[in-house]
Amino acid sequence: MTVRRTTNQGLSFLDVTTPLCTASLCLQGAHLTSWKPAGHEECLFLSPNAAFVPGKAIRGGIPVCWPWFGPREGAPSHGIARTSEWRLHHQEMDKCGNVLLSLAFYPEDESYPAAILRLTLGRTLAMRLETTARTQPCKLTEAFHNYFAVGNLTKCRVHGLEDIPFREEAAQPMKHGERPLTPLGCLDRVYNFPSCSGKTMLEDLMLNRAITVERNHASSVIVWNPGQQGAKNMADLGAESWNKFLCIETGNAEPRSISLAPGQTHTLYQKISVRHMEEACSPR
Ligand SMILES: O=P(O)(O)OC[C@H]1O[C@@H](O)[C@H](O)[C@@H](O)[C@@H]1O
C-alpha cells in the first residue's frame, strides 16, 4: 500500500500503489509530487529541474502554502510549511480502497498555528488542511498550490471563473482569452469569490481530459503560469517547461484572510477529479 523511501539528499517520501491510483508524497512540506489515478495519465506537473534538497521548496506537485500565501519580507515565500518536515501520524485504507494519510506540522515557535493535513488518495484526491491557532491569534492565508500537468497551456480552458473579480499580480499582464479563461502565457491572478465553495474545471484539449477542483472554505482561486521568459528565469523550472503546466490553486489569499482566536480551527478543503473529455461536463 505505502512504501517509505529516503533519497540520497535526505528527503523522505511515501509511495502509494493501489488499484485506484499511484501517488508520491514528500514528508518535507507534506508535498504531493505525483498522483496518477487508474486509467489516466499523471495529473500533477513536476519540474524536470526541481531540486530535491532539504530546506528548498519542490517545484511542482501540490505545495502547501501555509500559514501565509505569497511573499513576506524577511520570511520564506508562501510560508514555512513547504520547507519543513511534517510527521506522518496515521495511515489506513478505507473500505473503498482509498489510502488515507494524515500528517501533522506543529512549528516549534508556538506563536504559529498548528496544521494537520488529511489526504484521501484514490480515483479522486481529497485534501483537508486543518489550522488551529495555539498561543496567539492568527491571521491565516493559505493555499493548495496545485501544479496541473497539461499537454499545452495554450490549448487549455478554465471554466468557473467567469464574472469573478480578480487581482492581476503579473508585472506585465498580457491579454488572454476570457469566458472561459484561455491562458496564452504569463498570468498571475488572484480571484476573490463571493462564496467559499464552488468548482473550477480545467479542460485540456490536447490531453483530452478535464480536471475538476471542488473547494470548500476557500474564497480564493489563484491561477498562475510564469510564461516562457519567467520560466527561463527560474533555475528549478526552465523555459522548455513553461507550457507544460497550469497552477490552479485553492485557498484563502489576501484580502480573504481567516482570523483565528487561540484554540479556533479553520479547515481548507479541495477534491480533485479527472475525466476523459467525452465524460466531462461543465461545472455550471
Ligand atoms: O516561486 P514560488 O515561491 O514557488 O511562487 C510561485 C508563484 O506562486 C503563485 O501562487 C503566486 O501567485 C506567484 O506570484 C508566484 O510567483
Short mmCIF file of C-alpha atoms and ligand atoms in Angstrom, two decimals:
data_model
loop_
_atom_site.label_atom_id
_atom_site.label_comp_id
_atom_site.label_asym_id
_atom_site.label_seq_id
_atom_site.Cartn_x
_atom_site.Cartn_y
_atom_site.Cartn_z
CA MET A 1 0.00 0.00 0.00
CA THR A 2 2.63 2.60 1.02
CA VAL A 3 6.39 2.30 0.87
CA ARG A 4 8.74 4.73 2.56
CA ARG A 5 11.91 5.78 0.75
CA THR A 6 14.65 8.24 1.63
CA THR A 7 16.66 9.94 -1.10
CA ASN A 8 20.45 10.36 -1.02
CA GLN A 9 19.87 14.02 -0.17
CA GLY A 10 17.84 13.01 2.88
CA LEU A 11 14.22 13.66 1.81
CA SER A 12 11.66 11.04 2.84
CA PHE A 13 8.85 10.03 0.51
CA LEU A 14 5.80 7.80 0.82
CA ASP A 15 4.98 5.97 -2.41
CA VAL A 16 1.39 4.76 -2.70
CA THR A 17 0.39 1.96 -5.07
CA THR A 18 -3.18 0.64 -5.11
CA PRO A 19 -5.60 -0.49 -7.82
CA LEU A 20 -7.13 3.02 -7.66
CA CYS A 21 -4.02 5.17 -8.07
CA THR A 22 -0.32 5.66 -7.62
CA ALA A 23 0.99 8.68 -5.74
CA SER A 24 4.11 10.04 -4.03
CA LEU A 25 4.27 12.37 -1.10
CA CYS A 26 7.34 14.06 0.34
CA LEU A 27 7.29 14.43 4.12
CA GLN A 28 9.03 17.77 3.71
CA GLY A 29 6.07 20.05 3.16
CA ALA A 30 3.53 17.16 3.14
CA HIS A 31 4.04 17.77 -0.53
CA LEU A 32 2.32 15.53 -3.06
CA THR A 33 4.63 15.18 -6.07
CA SER A 34 2.62 12.67 -8.09
CA TRP A 35 -0.97 11.46 -8.37
CA LYS A 36 -1.99 9.18 -11.20
CA PRO A 37 -5.48 7.76 -10.90
CA ALA A 38 -6.06 4.42 -12.68
CA GLY A 39 -6.90 4.85 -16.37
CA HIS A 40 -5.39 8.35 -16.58
CA GLU A 41 -2.03 9.96 -17.20
CA GLU A 42 -0.17 11.74 -14.40
CA CYS A 43 -2.24 14.72 -13.24
CA LEU A 44 0.48 16.72 -11.47
CA PHE A 45 3.34 18.54 -13.15
CA LEU A 46 6.78 18.10 -11.59
CA SER A 47 9.57 20.24 -13.00
CA PRO A 48 12.41 18.23 -14.57
CA ASN A 49 14.71 20.78 -12.87
CA ALA A 50 13.07 20.56 -9.43
CA ALA A 51 15.56 20.50 -6.55
CA PHE A 52 15.00 17.71 -4.02
CA VAL A 53 17.03 19.07 -1.16
CA PRO A 54 16.10 19.69 2.47
CA GLY A 55 15.02 23.26 3.07
CA LYS A 56 14.14 24.04 -0.56
CA ALA A 57 10.60 24.00 -1.93
CA ILE A 58 9.95 21.42 -4.66
CA ARG A 59 8.82 22.97 -7.97
CA GLY A 60 5.65 21.14 -8.96
CA GLY A 61 3.12 18.76 -7.41
CA ILE A 62 0.99 20.31 -4.67
CA PRO A 63 2.96 22.54 -2.29
CA VAL A 64 1.06 23.56 0.82
CA CYS A 65 1.36 27.32 1.24
CA TRP A 66 0.88 27.97 4.95
CA PRO A 67 0.42 29.89 7.26
CA TRP A 68 0.72 32.63 4.71
CA PHE A 69 0.27 32.78 0.98
CA GLY A 70 2.62 34.86 -1.16
CA PRO A 71 5.74 36.85 -0.34
CA ARG A 72 6.56 38.19 3.12
CA GLU A 73 9.52 40.42 3.84
CA GLY A 74 12.36 38.63 5.58
CA ALA A 75 10.50 35.30 5.52
CA PRO A 76 10.06 32.47 3.04
CA SER A 77 7.66 32.93 0.14
CA HIS A 78 4.38 31.02 0.70
CA GLY A 79 5.08 30.30 4.37
CA ILE A 80 7.13 27.86 6.39
CA ALA A 81 5.19 24.64 5.79
CA ARG A 82 6.54 23.64 2.40
CA THR A 83 10.16 23.57 3.55
CA SER A 84 9.50 21.95 6.95
CA GLU A 85 9.34 18.29 7.86
CA TRP A 86 5.81 17.02 8.64
CA ARG A 87 5.10 13.98 10.80
CA LEU A 88 3.05 11.13 9.39
CA HIS A 89 0.70 10.31 12.21
CA HIS A 90 -1.79 7.96 10.63
CA GLN A 91 -2.34 5.85 7.54
CA GLU A 92 -5.02 3.34 6.62
CA MET A 93 -7.02 2.03 3.69
CA ASP A 94 -10.77 2.68 3.75
CA LYS A 95 -13.35 0.13 2.62
CA CYS A 96 -13.41 1.63 -0.90
CA GLY A 97 -9.66 1.13 -1.34
CA ASN A 98 -8.63 4.77 -0.84
CA VAL A 99 -5.43 5.40 1.09
CA LEU A 100 -5.98 7.85 3.93
CA LEU A 101 -2.96 9.71 5.24
CA SER A 102 -2.78 12.27 7.94
CA LEU A 103 0.25 14.42 8.63
CA ALA A 104 0.94 16.99 11.28
CA PHE A 105 3.07 20.11 11.49
CA TYR A 106 3.48 21.78 14.87
CA PRO A 107 6.05 24.58 14.38
CA GLU A 108 8.47 24.87 17.32
CA ASP A 109 7.56 28.53 17.62
CA GLU A 110 4.18 28.25 19.31
CA SER A 111 3.10 31.67 18.16
CA TYR A 112 2.47 29.94 14.83
CA PRO A 113 -0.70 27.86 14.49
CA ALA A 114 -0.59 24.06 14.11
CA ALA A 115 -1.59 22.16 10.98
CA ILE A 116 -2.99 18.75 10.20
CA LEU A 117 -3.31 17.66 6.59
CA ARG A 118 -5.62 14.74 5.72
CA LEU A 119 -5.40 13.21 2.28
CA THR A 120 -7.67 10.70 0.59
CA LEU A 121 -5.82 9.13 -2.32
CA GLY A 122 -7.85 7.13 -4.78
CA ARG A 123 -9.58 7.75 -8.10
CA THR A 124 -10.21 11.20 -6.70
CA LEU A 125 -7.88 13.17 -4.48
CA ALA A 126 -9.23 14.97 -1.44
CA MET A 127 -7.18 17.23 0.83
CA ARG A 128 -8.27 18.77 4.09
CA LEU A 129 -5.96 21.20 5.89
CA GLU A 130 -6.92 21.97 9.49
CA THR A 131 -5.30 25.00 11.08
CA THR A 132 -5.60 25.62 14.80
CA ALA A 133 -4.33 28.79 16.43
CA ARG A 134 -2.28 28.00 19.55
CA THR A 135 -0.91 30.64 21.91
CA GLN A 136 -1.56 33.63 19.63
CA PRO A 137 -4.45 34.79 17.48
CA CYS A 138 -3.67 34.11 13.84
CA LYS A 139 -4.37 35.84 10.56
CA LEU A 140 -4.16 32.93 8.17
CA THR A 141 -3.65 32.94 4.40
CA GLU A 142 -3.08 29.59 2.71
CA ALA A 143 -3.32 27.57 -0.49
CA PHE A 144 -3.05 24.16 -2.06
CA HIS A 145 -0.71 25.24 -4.86
CA ASN A 146 -1.84 22.69 -7.48
CA TYR A 147 0.50 22.36 -10.47
CA PHE A 148 -1.61 20.55 -13.07
CA ALA A 149 0.17 18.82 -15.95
CA VAL A 150 -1.20 19.92 -19.33
CA GLY A 151 -0.50 18.97 -22.96
CA ASN A 152 -0.01 22.60 -23.96
CA LEU A 153 -1.06 25.59 -21.85
CA THR A 154 -2.45 27.47 -24.84
CA LYS A 155 -4.79 24.55 -25.60
CA CYS A 156 -6.44 24.74 -22.17
CA ARG A 157 -9.59 26.43 -20.93
CA VAL A 158 -10.53 27.13 -17.34
CA HIS A 159 -14.24 27.20 -16.51
CA GLY A 160 -15.82 28.51 -13.34
CA LEU A 161 -14.03 31.88 -13.15
CA GLU A 162 -16.44 33.86 -15.33
CA ASP A 163 -17.58 37.17 -13.78
CA ILE A 164 -15.36 36.71 -10.72
CA PRO A 165 -13.25 39.78 -9.88
CA PHE A 166 -9.52 39.17 -9.76
CA ARG A 167 -6.30 40.98 -8.92
CA GLU A 168 -3.57 40.64 -11.53
CA GLU A 169 -0.16 40.21 -9.90
CA ALA A 170 1.89 39.71 -13.08
CA ALA A 171 4.29 42.63 -13.67
CA GLN A 172 3.48 42.72 -17.39
CA PRO A 173 -0.02 41.37 -17.77
CA MET A 174 -0.89 40.08 -21.20
CA LYS A 175 -4.18 39.52 -22.96
CA HIS A 176 -5.76 36.10 -22.58
CA GLY A 177 -8.92 34.54 -23.88
CA GLU A 178 -11.79 35.07 -21.41
CA ARG A 179 -15.11 33.30 -20.80
CA PRO A 180 -13.77 30.68 -20.40
CA LEU A 181 -10.25 31.75 -19.42
CA THR A 182 -7.82 30.58 -22.14
CA PRO A 183 -4.30 31.39 -20.91
CA LEU A 184 -1.85 32.35 -23.64
CA GLY A 185 1.22 32.87 -21.47
CA CYS A 186 2.21 34.61 -18.25
CA LEU A 187 -0.61 35.21 -15.78
CA ASP A 188 -0.84 35.55 -12.01
CA ARG A 189 -4.42 36.14 -10.94
CA VAL A 190 -5.97 36.02 -7.50
CA TYR A 191 -9.73 35.52 -7.92
CA ASN A 192 -11.90 36.62 -4.99
CA PHE A 193 -15.12 34.63 -4.83
CA PRO A 194 -18.23 35.87 -3.06
CA SER A 195 -18.71 32.40 -1.55
CA CYS A 196 -16.27 29.92 -0.04
CA SER A 197 -17.33 26.86 -2.01
CA GLY A 198 -17.51 26.06 -5.72
CA LYS A 199 -15.90 24.31 -8.66
CA THR A 200 -13.30 25.10 -11.30
CA MET A 201 -12.69 22.91 -14.34
CA LEU A 202 -9.52 22.71 -16.42
CA GLU A 203 -10.28 21.47 -19.91
CA ASP A 204 -7.19 20.18 -21.71
CA LEU A 205 -7.89 19.87 -25.43
CA MET A 206 -4.55 18.22 -26.14
CA LEU A 207 -4.63 15.56 -23.43
CA ASN A 208 -8.39 15.26 -23.97
CA ARG A 209 -9.16 15.38 -20.28
CA ALA A 210 -10.84 17.61 -17.76
CA ILE A 211 -9.67 18.13 -14.21
CA THR A 212 -12.27 19.42 -11.77
CA VAL A 213 -11.35 21.09 -8.50
CA GLU A 214 -14.11 21.37 -5.92
CA ARG A 215 -13.39 23.61 -2.99
CA ASN A 216 -14.86 24.39 0.38
CA HIS A 217 -13.93 27.01 2.99
CA ALA A 218 -11.84 28.60 0.24
CA SER A 219 -12.71 32.04 -1.15
CA SER A 220 -9.68 32.43 -3.42
CA VAL A 221 -8.56 30.68 -6.57
CA ILE A 222 -5.12 31.63 -7.83
CA VAL A 223 -4.24 30.95 -11.46
CA TRP A 224 -0.54 31.15 -12.25
CA ASN A 225 1.89 30.43 -15.03
CA PRO A 226 5.15 32.42 -15.34
CA GLY A 227 5.21 32.34 -19.17
CA GLN A 228 8.28 31.38 -21.19
CA GLN A 229 10.58 34.19 -20.04
CA GLY A 230 9.52 33.82 -16.40
CA ALA A 231 10.10 30.04 -16.52
CA LYS A 232 13.53 30.61 -18.07
CA ASN A 233 14.45 32.90 -15.17
CA MET A 234 13.60 30.22 -12.60
CA ALA A 235 16.51 27.80 -12.14
CA ASP A 236 14.24 24.98 -10.94
CA LEU A 237 11.84 25.37 -13.88
CA GLY A 238 13.37 26.27 -17.28
CA ALA A 239 11.99 27.79 -20.49
CA GLU A 240 11.06 24.43 -22.03
CA SER A 241 8.59 23.66 -19.20
CA TRP A 242 6.55 26.87 -19.31
CA ASN A 243 3.59 25.49 -21.27
CA LYS A 244 3.50 22.09 -19.59
CA PHE A 245 1.54 23.18 -16.54
CA LEU A 246 -1.05 25.49 -15.14
CA CYS A 247 -1.39 26.23 -11.45
CA ILE A 248 -4.99 26.48 -10.25
CA GLU A 249 -4.70 26.96 -6.53
CA THR A 250 -7.35 26.60 -3.85
CA GLY A 251 -7.03 28.89 -0.88
CA ASN A 252 -7.70 31.99 1.10
CA ALA A 253 -5.39 34.78 -0.06
CA GLU A 254 -5.47 38.49 0.77
CA PRO A 255 -7.95 40.10 1.14
CA ARG A 256 -9.66 36.86 2.20
CA SER A 257 -7.50 36.05 5.22
CA ILE A 258 -9.01 33.99 8.05
CA SER A 259 -8.83 35.30 11.62
CA LEU A 260 -8.49 32.65 14.31
CA ALA A 261 -8.52 33.13 18.08
CA PRO A 262 -6.36 30.73 20.16
CA GLY A 263 -7.97 27.28 20.09
CA GLN A 264 -10.05 28.05 16.99
CA THR A 265 -9.76 25.82 13.90
CA HIS A 266 -10.27 26.51 10.20
CA THR A 267 -10.40 23.78 7.53
CA LEU A 268 -9.43 24.31 3.90
CA TYR A 269 -10.77 21.60 1.59
CA GLN A 270 -10.41 20.54 -2.03
CA LYS A 271 -11.35 17.49 -4.06
CA ILE A 272 -9.76 16.86 -7.45
CA SER A 273 -11.21 14.52 -10.04
CA VAL A 274 -10.25 13.79 -13.64
CA ARG A 275 -12.30 12.60 -16.59
CA HIS A 276 -11.67 11.84 -20.22
CA MET A 277 -13.22 14.73 -22.15
CA GLU A 278 -16.20 12.81 -23.55
CA GLU A 279 -17.36 12.15 -19.96
CA ALA A 280 -16.72 15.71 -18.77
CA CYS A 281 -19.47 18.23 -18.29
CA SER A 282 -19.26 21.90 -17.44
CA PRO A 283 -19.34 22.71 -13.69
CA ARG A 284 -22.07 25.28 -14.18
O1 LIG B 1 8.36 30.71 -6.58
P1 LIG B 1 7.28 30.40 -5.57
O2 LIG B 1 7.53 31.00 -4.22
O3 LIG B 1 7.02 28.91 -5.51
O4 LIG B 1 5.96 31.08 -6.12
C1 LIG B 1 5.48 30.78 -7.39
C2 LIG B 1 4.22 31.57 -7.69
O5 LIG B 1 3.18 31.12 -6.85
C3 LIG B 1 1.90 31.68 -7.15
O6 LIG B 1 0.97 31.16 -6.27
C4 LIG B 1 1.95 33.17 -6.98
O7 LIG B 1 0.69 33.72 -7.32
C5 LIG B 1 3.06 33.76 -7.86
O8 LIG B 1 3.13 35.16 -7.65
C6 LIG B 1 4.38 33.09 -7.53
O9 LIG B 1 5.36 33.56 -8.42
#
